[in-house]
Coordinates of C-alpha atoms in Angstrom, one line a residue:
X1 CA -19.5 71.0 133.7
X2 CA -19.3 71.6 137.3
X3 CA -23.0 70.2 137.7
X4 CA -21.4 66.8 135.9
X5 CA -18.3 66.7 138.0
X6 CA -20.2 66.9 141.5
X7 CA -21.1 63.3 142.9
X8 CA -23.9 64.8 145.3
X9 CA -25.5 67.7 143.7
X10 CA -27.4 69.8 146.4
X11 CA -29.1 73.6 146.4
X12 CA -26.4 74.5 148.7
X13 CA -23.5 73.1 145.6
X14 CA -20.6 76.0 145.6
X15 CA -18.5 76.8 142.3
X16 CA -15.9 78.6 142.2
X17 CA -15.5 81.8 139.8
X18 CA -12.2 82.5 137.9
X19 CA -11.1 85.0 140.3
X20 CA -11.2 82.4 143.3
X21 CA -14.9 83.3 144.9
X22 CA -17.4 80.8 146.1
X23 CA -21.1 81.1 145.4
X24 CA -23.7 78.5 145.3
X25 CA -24.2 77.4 141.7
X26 CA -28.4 77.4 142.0
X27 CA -27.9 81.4 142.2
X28 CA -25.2 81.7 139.5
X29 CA -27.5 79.6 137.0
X30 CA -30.4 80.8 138.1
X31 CA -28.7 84.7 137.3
X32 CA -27.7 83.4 134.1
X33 CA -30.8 82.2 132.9
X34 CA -33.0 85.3 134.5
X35 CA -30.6 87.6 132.2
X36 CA -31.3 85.9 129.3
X37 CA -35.3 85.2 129.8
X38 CA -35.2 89.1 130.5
X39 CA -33.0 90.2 127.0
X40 CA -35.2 87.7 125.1
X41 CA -38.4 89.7 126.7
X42 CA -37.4 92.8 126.2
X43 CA -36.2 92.1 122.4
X44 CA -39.7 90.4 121.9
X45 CA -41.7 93.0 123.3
X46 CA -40.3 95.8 121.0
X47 CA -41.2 93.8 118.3
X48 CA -44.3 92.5 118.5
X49 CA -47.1 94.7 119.9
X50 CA -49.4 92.0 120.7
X51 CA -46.4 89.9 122.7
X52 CA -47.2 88.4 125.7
X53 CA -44.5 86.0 128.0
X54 CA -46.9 83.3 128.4
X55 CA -46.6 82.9 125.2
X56 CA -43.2 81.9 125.0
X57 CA -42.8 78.0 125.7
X58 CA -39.0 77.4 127.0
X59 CA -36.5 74.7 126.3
X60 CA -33.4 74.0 128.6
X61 CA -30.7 71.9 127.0
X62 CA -28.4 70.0 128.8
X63 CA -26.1 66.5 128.3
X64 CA -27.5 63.6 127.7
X65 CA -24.7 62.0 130.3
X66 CA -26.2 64.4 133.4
X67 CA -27.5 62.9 136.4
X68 CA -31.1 63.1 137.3
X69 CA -30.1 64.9 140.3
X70 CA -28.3 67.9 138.0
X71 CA -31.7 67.9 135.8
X72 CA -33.5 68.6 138.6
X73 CA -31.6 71.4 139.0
X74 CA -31.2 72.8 136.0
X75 CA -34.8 73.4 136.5
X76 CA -35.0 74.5 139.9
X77 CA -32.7 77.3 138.1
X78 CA -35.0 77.9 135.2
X79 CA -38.4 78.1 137.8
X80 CA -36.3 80.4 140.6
X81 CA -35.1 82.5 137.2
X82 CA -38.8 83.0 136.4
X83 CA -39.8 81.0 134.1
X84 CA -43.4 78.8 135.1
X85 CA -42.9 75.3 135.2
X86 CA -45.7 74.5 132.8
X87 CA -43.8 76.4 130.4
X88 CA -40.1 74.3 130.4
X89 CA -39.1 71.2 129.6
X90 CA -35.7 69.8 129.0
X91 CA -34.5 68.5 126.3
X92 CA -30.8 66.3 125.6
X93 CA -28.3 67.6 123.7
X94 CA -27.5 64.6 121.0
X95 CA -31.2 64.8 120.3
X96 CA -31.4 68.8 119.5
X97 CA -28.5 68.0 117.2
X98 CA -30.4 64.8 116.0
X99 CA -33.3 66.6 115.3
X100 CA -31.5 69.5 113.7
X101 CA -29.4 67.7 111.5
X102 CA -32.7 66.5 109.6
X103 CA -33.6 69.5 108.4
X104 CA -30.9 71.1 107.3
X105 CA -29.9 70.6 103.6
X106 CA -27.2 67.8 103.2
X107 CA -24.8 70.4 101.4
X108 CA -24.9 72.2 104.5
X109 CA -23.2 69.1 106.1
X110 CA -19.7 68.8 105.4
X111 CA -18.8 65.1 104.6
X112 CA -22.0 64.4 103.6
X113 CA -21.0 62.7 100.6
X114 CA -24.1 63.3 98.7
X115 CA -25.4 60.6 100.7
X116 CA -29.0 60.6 102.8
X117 CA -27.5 59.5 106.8
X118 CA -31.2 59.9 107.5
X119 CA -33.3 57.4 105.5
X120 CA -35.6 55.3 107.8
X121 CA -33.6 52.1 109.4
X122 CA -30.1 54.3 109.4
X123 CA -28.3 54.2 112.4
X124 CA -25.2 57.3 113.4
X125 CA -23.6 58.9 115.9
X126 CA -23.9 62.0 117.3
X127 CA -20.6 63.3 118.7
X128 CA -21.4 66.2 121.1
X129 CA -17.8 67.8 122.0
X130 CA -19.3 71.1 124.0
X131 CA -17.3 72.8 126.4
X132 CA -17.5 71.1 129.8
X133 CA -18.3 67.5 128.7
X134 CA -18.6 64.9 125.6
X135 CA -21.9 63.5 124.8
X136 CA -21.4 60.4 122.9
X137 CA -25.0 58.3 121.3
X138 CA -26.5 56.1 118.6
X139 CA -29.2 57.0 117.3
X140 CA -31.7 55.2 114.3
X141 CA -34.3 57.1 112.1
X142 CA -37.6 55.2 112.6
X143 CA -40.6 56.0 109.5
X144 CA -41.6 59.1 109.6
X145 CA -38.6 60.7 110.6
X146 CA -38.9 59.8 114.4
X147 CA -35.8 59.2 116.3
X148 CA -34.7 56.0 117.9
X149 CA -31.7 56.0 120.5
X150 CA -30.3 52.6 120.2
X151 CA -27.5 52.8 123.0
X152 CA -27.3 54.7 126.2
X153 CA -25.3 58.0 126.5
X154 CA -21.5 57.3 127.4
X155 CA -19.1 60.3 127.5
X156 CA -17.1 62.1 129.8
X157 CA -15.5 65.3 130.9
X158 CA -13.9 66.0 127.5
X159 CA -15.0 69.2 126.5
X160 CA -12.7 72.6 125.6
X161 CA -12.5 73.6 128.7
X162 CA -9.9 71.0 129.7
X163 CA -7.5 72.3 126.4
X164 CA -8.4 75.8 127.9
X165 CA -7.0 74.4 131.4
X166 CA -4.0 73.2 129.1
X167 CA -3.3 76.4 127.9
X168 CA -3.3 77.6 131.4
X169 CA -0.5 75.5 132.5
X170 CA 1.3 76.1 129.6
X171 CA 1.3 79.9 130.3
X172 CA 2.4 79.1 134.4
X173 CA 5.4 76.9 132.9
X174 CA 6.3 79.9 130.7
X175 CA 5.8 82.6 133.0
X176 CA 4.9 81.0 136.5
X177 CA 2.2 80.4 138.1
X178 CA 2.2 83.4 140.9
X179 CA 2.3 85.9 137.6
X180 CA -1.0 83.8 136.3
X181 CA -2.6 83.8 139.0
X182 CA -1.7 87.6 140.0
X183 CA -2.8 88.2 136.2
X184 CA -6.0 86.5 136.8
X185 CA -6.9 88.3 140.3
X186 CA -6.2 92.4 139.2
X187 CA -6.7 92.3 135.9
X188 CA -10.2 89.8 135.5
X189 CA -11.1 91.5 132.2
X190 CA -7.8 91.2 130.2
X191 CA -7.9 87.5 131.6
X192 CA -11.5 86.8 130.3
X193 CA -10.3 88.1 126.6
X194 CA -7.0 86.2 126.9
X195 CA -9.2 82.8 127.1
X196 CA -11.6 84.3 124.1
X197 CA -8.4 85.2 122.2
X198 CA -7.1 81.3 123.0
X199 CA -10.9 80.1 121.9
X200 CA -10.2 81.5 118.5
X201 CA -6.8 80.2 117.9
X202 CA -7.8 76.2 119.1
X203 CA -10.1 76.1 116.8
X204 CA -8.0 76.5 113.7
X205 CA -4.8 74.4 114.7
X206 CA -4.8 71.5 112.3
X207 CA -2.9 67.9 112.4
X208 CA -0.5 67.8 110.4
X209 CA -0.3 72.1 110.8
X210 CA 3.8 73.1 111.0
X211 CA 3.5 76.8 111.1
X212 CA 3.8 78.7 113.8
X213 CA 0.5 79.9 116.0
X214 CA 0.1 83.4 117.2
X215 CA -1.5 84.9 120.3
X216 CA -2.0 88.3 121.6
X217 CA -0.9 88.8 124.9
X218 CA -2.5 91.6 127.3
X219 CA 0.5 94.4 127.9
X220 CA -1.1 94.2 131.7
X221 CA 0.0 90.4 131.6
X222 CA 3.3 91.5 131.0
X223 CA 3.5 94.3 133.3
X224 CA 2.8 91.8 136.0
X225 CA 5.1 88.9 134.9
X226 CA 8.1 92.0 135.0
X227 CA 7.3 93.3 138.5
X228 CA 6.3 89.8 139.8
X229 CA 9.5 88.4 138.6
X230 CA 11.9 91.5 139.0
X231 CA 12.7 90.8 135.0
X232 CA 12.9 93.3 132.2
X233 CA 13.6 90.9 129.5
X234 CA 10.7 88.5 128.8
X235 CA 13.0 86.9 126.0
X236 CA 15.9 86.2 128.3
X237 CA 13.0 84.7 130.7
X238 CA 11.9 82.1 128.5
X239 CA 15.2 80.6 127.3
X240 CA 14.9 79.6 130.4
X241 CA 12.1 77.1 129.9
X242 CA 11.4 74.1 128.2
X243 CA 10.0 75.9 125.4
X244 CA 13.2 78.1 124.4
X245 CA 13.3 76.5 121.0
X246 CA 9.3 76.4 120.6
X247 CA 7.9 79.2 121.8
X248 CA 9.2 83.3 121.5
X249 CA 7.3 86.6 121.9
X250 CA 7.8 89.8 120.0
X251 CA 6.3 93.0 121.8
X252 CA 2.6 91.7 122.6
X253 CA 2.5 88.6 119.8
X254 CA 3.7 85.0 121.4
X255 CA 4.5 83.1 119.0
X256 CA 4.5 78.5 119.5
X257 CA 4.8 75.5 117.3
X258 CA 1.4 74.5 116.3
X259 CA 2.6 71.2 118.1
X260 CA 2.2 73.1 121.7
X261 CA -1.5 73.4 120.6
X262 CA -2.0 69.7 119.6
X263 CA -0.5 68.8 122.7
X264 CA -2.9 71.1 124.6
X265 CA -6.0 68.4 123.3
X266 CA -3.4 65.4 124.9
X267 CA -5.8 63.1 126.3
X268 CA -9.0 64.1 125.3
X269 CA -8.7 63.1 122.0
X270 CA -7.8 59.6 122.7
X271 CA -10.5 59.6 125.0
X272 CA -13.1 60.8 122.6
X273 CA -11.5 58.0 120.0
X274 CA -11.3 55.3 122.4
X275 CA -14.8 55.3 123.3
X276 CA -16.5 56.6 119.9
X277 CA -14.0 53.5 118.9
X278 CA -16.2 51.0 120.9
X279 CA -19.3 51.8 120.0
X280 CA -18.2 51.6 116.1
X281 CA -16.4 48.6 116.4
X282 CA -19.5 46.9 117.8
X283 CA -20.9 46.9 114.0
X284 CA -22.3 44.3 114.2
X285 CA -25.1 45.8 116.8
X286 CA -25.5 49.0 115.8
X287 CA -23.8 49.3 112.1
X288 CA -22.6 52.8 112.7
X289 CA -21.3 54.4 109.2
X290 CA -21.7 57.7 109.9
X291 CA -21.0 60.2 112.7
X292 CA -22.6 63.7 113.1
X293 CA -20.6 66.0 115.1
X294 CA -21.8 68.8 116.5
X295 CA -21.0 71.2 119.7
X296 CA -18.3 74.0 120.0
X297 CA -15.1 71.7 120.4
X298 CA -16.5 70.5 117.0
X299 CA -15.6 73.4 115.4
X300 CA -11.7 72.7 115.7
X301 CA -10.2 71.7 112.5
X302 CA -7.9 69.3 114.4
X303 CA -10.7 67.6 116.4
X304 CA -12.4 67.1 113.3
X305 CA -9.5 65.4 111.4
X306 CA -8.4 63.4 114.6
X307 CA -11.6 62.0 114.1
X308 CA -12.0 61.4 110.5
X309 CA -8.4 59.4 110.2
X310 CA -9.4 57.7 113.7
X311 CA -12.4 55.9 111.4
X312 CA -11.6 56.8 107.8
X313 CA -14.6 53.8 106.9
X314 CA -16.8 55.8 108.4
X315 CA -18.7 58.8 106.9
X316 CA -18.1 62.1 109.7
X317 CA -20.4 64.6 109.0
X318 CA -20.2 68.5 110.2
X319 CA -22.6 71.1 110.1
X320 CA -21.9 74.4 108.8
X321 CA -22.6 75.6 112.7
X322 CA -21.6 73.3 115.0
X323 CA -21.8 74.9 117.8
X324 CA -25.4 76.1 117.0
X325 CA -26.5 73.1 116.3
X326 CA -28.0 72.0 119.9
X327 CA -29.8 75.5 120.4
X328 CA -31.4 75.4 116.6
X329 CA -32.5 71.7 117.3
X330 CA -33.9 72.7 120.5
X331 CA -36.3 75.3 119.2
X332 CA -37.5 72.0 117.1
X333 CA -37.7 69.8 119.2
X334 CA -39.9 71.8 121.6
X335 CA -42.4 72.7 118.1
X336 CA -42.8 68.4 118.5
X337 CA -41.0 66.5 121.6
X338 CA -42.4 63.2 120.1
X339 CA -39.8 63.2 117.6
X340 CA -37.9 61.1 120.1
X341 CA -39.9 58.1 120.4
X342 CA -37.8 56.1 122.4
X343 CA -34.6 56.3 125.4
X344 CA -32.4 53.6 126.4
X345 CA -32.5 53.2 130.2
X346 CA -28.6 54.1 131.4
X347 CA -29.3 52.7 135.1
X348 CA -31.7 49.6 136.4
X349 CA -33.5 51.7 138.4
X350 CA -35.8 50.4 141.5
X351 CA -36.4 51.5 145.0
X352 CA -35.6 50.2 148.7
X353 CA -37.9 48.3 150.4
X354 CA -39.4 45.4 152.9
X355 CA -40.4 41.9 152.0
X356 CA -41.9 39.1 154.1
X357 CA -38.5 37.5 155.1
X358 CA -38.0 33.9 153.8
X359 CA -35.7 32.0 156.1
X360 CA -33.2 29.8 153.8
X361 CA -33.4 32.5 150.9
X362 CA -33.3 35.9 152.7
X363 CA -29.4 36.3 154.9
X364 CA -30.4 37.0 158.2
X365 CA -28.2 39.9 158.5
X366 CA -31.3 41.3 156.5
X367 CA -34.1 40.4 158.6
X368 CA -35.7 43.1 161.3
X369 CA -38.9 42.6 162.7
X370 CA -41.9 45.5 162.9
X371 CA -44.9 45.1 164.6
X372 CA -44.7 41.5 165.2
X373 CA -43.3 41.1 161.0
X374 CA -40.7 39.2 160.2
X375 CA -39.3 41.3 156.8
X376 CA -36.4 41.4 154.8
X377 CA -34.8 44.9 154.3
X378 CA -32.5 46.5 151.5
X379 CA -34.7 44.7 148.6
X380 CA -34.2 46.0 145.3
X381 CA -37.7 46.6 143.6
X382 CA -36.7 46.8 140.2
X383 CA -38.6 48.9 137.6
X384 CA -36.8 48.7 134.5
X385 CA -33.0 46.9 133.8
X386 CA -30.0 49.4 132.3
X387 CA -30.0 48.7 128.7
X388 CA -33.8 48.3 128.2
X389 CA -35.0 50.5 125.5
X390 CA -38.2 52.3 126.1
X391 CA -41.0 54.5 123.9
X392 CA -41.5 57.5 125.6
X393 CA -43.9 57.7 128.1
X394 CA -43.7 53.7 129.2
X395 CA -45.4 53.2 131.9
X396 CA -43.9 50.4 134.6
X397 CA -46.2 49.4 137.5
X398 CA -48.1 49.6 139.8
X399 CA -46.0 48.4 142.0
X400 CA -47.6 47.9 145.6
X401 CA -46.3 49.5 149.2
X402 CA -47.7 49.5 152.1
X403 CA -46.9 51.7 155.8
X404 CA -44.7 49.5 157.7
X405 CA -45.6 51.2 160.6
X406 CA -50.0 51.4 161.3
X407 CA -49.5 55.5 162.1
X408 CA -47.3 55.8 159.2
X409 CA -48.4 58.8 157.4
X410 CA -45.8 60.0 155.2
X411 CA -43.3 57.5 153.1
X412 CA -40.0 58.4 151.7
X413 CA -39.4 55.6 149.6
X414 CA -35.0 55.2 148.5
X415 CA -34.7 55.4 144.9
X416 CA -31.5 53.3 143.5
X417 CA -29.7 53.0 140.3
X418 CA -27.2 50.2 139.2
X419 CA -25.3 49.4 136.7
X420 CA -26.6 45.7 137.0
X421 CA -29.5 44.7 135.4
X422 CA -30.7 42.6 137.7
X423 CA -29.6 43.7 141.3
X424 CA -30.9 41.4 144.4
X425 CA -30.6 43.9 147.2
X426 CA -29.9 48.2 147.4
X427 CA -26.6 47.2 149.2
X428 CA -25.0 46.1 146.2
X429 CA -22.2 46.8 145.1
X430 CA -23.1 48.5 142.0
X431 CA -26.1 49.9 143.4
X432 CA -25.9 53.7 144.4
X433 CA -29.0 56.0 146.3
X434 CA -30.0 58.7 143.8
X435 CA -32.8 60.2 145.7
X436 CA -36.3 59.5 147.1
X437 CA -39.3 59.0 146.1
X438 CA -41.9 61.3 148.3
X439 CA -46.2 60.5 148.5
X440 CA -48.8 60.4 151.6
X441 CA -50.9 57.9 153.0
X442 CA -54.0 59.4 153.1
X443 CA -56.1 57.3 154.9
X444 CA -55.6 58.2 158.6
X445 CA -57.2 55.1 160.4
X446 CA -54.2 53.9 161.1
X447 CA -54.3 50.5 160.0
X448 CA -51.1 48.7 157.5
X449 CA -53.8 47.6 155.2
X450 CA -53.6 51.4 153.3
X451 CA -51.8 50.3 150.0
X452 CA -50.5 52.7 147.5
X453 CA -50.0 51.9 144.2
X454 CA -46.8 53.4 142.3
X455 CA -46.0 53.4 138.6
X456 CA -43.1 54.8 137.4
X457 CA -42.7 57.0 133.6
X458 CA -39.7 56.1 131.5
X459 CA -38.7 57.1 128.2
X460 CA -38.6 60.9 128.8
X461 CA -36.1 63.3 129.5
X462 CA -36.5 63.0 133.1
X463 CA -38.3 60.5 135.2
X464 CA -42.0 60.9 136.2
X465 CA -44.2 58.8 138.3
X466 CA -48.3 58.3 139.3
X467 CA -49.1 57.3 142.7
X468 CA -52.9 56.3 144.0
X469 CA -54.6 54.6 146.5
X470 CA -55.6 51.1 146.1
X471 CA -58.8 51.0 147.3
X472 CA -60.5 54.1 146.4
X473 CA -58.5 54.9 143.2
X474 CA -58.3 58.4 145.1
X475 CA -54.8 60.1 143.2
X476 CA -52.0 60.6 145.8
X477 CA -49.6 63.2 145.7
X478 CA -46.2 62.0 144.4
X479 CA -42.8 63.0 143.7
X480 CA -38.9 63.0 142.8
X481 CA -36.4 64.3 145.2
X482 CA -33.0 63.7 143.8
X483 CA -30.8 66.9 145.3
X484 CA -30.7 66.9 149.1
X485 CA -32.6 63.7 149.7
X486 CA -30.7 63.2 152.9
X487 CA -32.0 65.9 154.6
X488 CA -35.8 65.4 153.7
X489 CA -35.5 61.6 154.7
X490 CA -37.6 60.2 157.8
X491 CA -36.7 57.0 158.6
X492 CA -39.5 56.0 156.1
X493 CA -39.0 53.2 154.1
X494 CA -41.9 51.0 152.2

């Protein structure tokens, strides 16, 4: 979640903890994954004599709506946890869940309807309501059983964690926000099971649900809200609120309307509808009858009937375990990555560079001259358009650059993504600098005429490219730099 909410993802990226401390999120994750690589290790080699860790070929999962910059970093994490880089790939979320939901039994999907979503030429949803974010795509089911995704990821930052942020508030309007906050800060542990105790309860709240829902609350909570307060009826306290006719607590139960909860989704429900709503409307394009949801927000009965009388036309099926779905479809997906045989591009992507200026069609507030050249700067070099749907592994190129500069020996070369599919200059305003593009110019002779050729790999989980030199055919180094590409620039453009 954090990762997705942070516009310029570096290694040096701080989040914050629960009890207020700051430490850079490359460590934390990095921790996180090391723990878990070790446990699996360690389980592993007491089972199997002959084990060995090379053996082991890891998949990290993460939203299909992340930046490039954040997938970079998720494995930066995995490699600085441990694990060899020759032994990861990613893999999207929608498309573990995809790939799961095809081999699972369809009586194991609830709302299945006894009929096959997954016949070749069918097109669905996946609905991926996880914790942090919502990963919203269409998928079709190509012959055999490959995977097709027919529109690019949309989604947003609708996951649980924004009804557990609800839930927060709701306690600081009942109790105040110095007794939460003191609650959270001396006693970390009660806090921590108070959120797993809320985790149970949200999932089980239902539309049209009129009882009343109970949670346990932690005696040390309310040791804290009587000496914070200076208050030695909790009762009295809360006739005091907004909630005195909704909400009342008996020794450690609190008891609320199951209305409190509902409200606690508030907005992202209708955001989840609203754009899920979109996409199905759009029939006509995609002919959407059925949508597969999947992730741990999935699990709430009230999500899941939101949904269903949102588009009662349109078959919403649930596995038995949502929130398992993603990791179970991961393991297959990495048995046979090809499943996926083809991505929808979500940006025109292209990169920065000089042309020979053309007076009367180039503005001359892009013109700059170098070494006696008269070129036009800020060009968009366009690679592939957002919207274009492309088989894994396409290959776009070469494209050709050349040093600007005859001792040129190193070129940074801007990477850009719009949201136009057909963007004239980088300046634009729907154009936005991801990152850089990084190769040498090997030749040292120090001449201009030292072309490198660059092709670009779409239609993968991350983006790849080939670089070589144009008159030997000699491979050049090349690479992706999309966290910190500020401070590794040169003043190089191509």
């Amino acid at each position: 979640m954090e990762l997705y909410k942070q516009k310029s993802l570096s290694r040096e990226s701080e989040i914050e903890a629960v009890d207020g401390k700051q430490m850079t999120a490359l460590s934390i994750i990095s921790y996180a994954i090391k723990y878990l690589r070790g446990s699996l290790v360690h389980v592993l080699c007491n089972r199997i004599n002959s084990f060995r860790e090379d053996d082991i070929f890891w998949i990290i999962t993460l939203p299909a709506i992340w930046s490039d910059a954040a997938k970079q970093f998720m494995k930066e994490a995995a490699v600085k946890a441990g694990i060899p880089l020759k032994s990861l790939q990613l893999c999207l979320e929608p498309e573990a869940a995809s790939v799961y939901c095809q081999h699972i039994p369809f009586e194991r999907l609830q709302g299945g309807r006894g009929i096959s979503a997954f016949q070749a030429g069918t097109s669905y949803m996946v609905l991926d309501l996880g914790g942090g974010t919502a990963d919203i795509t269409v998928h079709q089911v190509l012959d055999g059983g490959h995977i097709k995704e027919l529109q690019k990821a949309s989604g947003g930052a609708w996951g649980g964690v924004n009804v557990d942020g609800a839930f927060v508030q709701f306690l600081e309007k009942l109790f105040s926000i110095e007794v939460v906050q003191t609650f959270r800060e001396t006693h970390l542990f009660d806090y921590l099971e108070l959120e797993r105790e809320f985790e149970m309860v949200k999932r089980k709240v239902k539309v049209d649900d009129s009882s009343k829902i109970t949670i346990r609350i932690p005696p040390s909570f309310l040791e804290i809200f009587r000496t914070v307060t200076d208050c030695a009826d909790i009762k009295e306290a809360l006739e005091t609120t907004s909630y005195r006719r909704r909400v009342s607590i008996t020794g450690d139960k609190l008891r609320m309307e199951a209305g409190i909860l509902r409200e606690m989704f508030g907005s992202i429900v209708d955001d989840i509808i609203r754009q899920v709503g979109c996409l199905i409307t759009n029939k006509r394009r995609y002919d959407i009858n059925h949508i597969i949801m999947v992730g741990g927000l999935s699990e709430s009965e009230y999500m899941q009937k939101s949904i269903q009388n949102a588009f009662p036309d349109v078959n919403v099926m649930i596995p038995e375990d949502p929130e398992l779905a993603v990791m179970k479809g991961a393991v297959l997906f990495g048995f046979n990555p090809s499943i996926i045989s083809a991505r929808v591009a979500r940006f025109t992507y292209g990169t920065n560079s000089f042309i020979p200026f053309v007076k009367g069609q180039h503005p001359e507030s892009k013109k700059v001259v170098m070494d006696g050249r008269d070129l036009c700067e800020d060009f968009f070099v366009k690679y592939v358009a957002v919207g274009d749907i492309l088989p894994i592994n396409t290959v776009i190129g070469p494209k050709r650059y050349m040093p600007i500069r005859k001792k040129q020996r190193c070129a940074n070369v801007q990477v850009f993504a719009s949201s136009d599919p057909d963007p004239y200059f980088v300046t634009d305003t729907n154009s936005q600098f991801i990152g850089l593009l990084t190769f040498q110019f090997h030749d040292s002779k120090g001449e201009l005429d030292r072309p490198v050729l660059l092709k670009m790999i779409f239609g993968g989980t991350e983006l790849a490219v080939e670089a070589m030199e144009e008159k030997t055919g000699n491979t050049v180094m090349a690479s992706f730099e999309f966290l910190d590409p500020n401070d590794q620039e040169k003043n190089d453009k191509t």
